[in-house]
Coordinates of C-alpha atoms in Angstrom, one line a residue:
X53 CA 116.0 27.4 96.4
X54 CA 115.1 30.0 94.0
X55 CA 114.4 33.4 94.7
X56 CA 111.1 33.8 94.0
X57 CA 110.1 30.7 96.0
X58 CA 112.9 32.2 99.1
X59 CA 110.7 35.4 99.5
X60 CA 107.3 33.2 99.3
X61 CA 108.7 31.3 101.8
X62 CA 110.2 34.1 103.8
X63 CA 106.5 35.9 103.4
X64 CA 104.6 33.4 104.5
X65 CA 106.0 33.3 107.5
X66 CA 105.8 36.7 108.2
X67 CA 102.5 36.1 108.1
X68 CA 101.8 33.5 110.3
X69 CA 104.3 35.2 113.2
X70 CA 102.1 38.5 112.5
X71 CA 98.7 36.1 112.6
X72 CA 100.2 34.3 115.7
X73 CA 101.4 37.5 117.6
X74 CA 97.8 38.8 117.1
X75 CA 95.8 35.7 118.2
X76 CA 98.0 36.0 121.2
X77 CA 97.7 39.5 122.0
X78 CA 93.5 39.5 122.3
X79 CA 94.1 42.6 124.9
X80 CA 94.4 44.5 121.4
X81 CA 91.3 45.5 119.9
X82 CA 90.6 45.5 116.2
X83 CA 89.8 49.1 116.6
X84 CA 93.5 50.3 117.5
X85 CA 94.7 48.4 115.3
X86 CA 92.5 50.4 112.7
X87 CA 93.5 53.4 114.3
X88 CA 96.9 53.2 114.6
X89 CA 97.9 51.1 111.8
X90 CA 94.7 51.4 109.3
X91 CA 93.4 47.9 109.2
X92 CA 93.2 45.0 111.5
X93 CA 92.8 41.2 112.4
X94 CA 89.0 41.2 109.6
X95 CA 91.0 42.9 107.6
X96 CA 94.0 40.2 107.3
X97 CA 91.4 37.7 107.0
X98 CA 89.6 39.8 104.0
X99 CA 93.1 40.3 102.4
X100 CA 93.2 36.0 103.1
X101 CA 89.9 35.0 101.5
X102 CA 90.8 37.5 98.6
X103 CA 93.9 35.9 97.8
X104 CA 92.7 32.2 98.0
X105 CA 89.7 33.0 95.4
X106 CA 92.2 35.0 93.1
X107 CA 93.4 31.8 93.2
X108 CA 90.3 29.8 92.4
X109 CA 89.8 28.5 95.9
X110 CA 86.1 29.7 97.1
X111 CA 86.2 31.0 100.8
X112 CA 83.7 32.4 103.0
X113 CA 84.3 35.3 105.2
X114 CA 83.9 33.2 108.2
X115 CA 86.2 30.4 106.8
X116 CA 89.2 33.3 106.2
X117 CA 88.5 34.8 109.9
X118 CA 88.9 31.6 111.7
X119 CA 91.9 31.1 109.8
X120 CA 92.7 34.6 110.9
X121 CA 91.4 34.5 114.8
X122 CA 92.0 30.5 115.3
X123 CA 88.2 30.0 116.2
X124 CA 84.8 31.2 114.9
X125 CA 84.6 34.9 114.5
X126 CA 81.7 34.8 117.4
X127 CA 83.7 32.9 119.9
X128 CA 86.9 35.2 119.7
X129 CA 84.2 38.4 119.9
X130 CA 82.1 36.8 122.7
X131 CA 85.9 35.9 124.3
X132 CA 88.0 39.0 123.8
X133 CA 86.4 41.7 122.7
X134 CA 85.2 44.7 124.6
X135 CA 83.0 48.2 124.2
X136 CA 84.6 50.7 122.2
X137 CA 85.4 54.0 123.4
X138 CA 83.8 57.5 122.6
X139 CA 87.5 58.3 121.8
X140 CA 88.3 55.3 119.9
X141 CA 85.0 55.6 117.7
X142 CA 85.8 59.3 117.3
X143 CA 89.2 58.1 116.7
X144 CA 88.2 55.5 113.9
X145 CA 85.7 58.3 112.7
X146 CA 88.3 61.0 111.2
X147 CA 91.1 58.5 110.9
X148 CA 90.1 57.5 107.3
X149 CA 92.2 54.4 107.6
X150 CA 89.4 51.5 107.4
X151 CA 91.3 48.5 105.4

């Protein structure tokens, strides 16, 4: 195998254990991940529908984040996600790291 195609490879699964980890771990919220780390599980599935139509492959936003969450963006939301916090929105406020 090639170089090249060794780190596509080697990337690409990267991905799907970091996509994986997170569908797993719902008891993270997108919003520490966007406080600690500066973007989060809409954000992987923006950075996913941007690559597939640099590509040529049209994809909605909802098509990339059920790729993303492994069901409908509504169903994981209605499933997992809670309030936020006066000190998580303050947090995400000054952070400056939104995606």
């Amino acid at each position: 195998m090639d170089e090249d195609r060794a780190r596509i490879e080697y990337e690409a699964a990267v991905y799907r254990r970091l996509r994986d980890h997170l569908r797993e771990r719902t008891d993270v919220q997108n919003i520490d991940l966007m406080n600690l780390a500066g973007f989060c599980r809409n954000c992987l599935s923006n950075w996913y529908r941007e690559a597939a139509e640099a590509s040529g492959e049209t994809m909605t936003k909802d098509e990339a984040r059920e790729i993303v969450y492994g069901m409908p963006y509504e169903e994981w939301r209605a499933l997992h996600q809670t309030e936020a916090s006066a000190e998580q929105k303050s947090a995400f406020e000054t952070s400056g790291k939104h995606g």
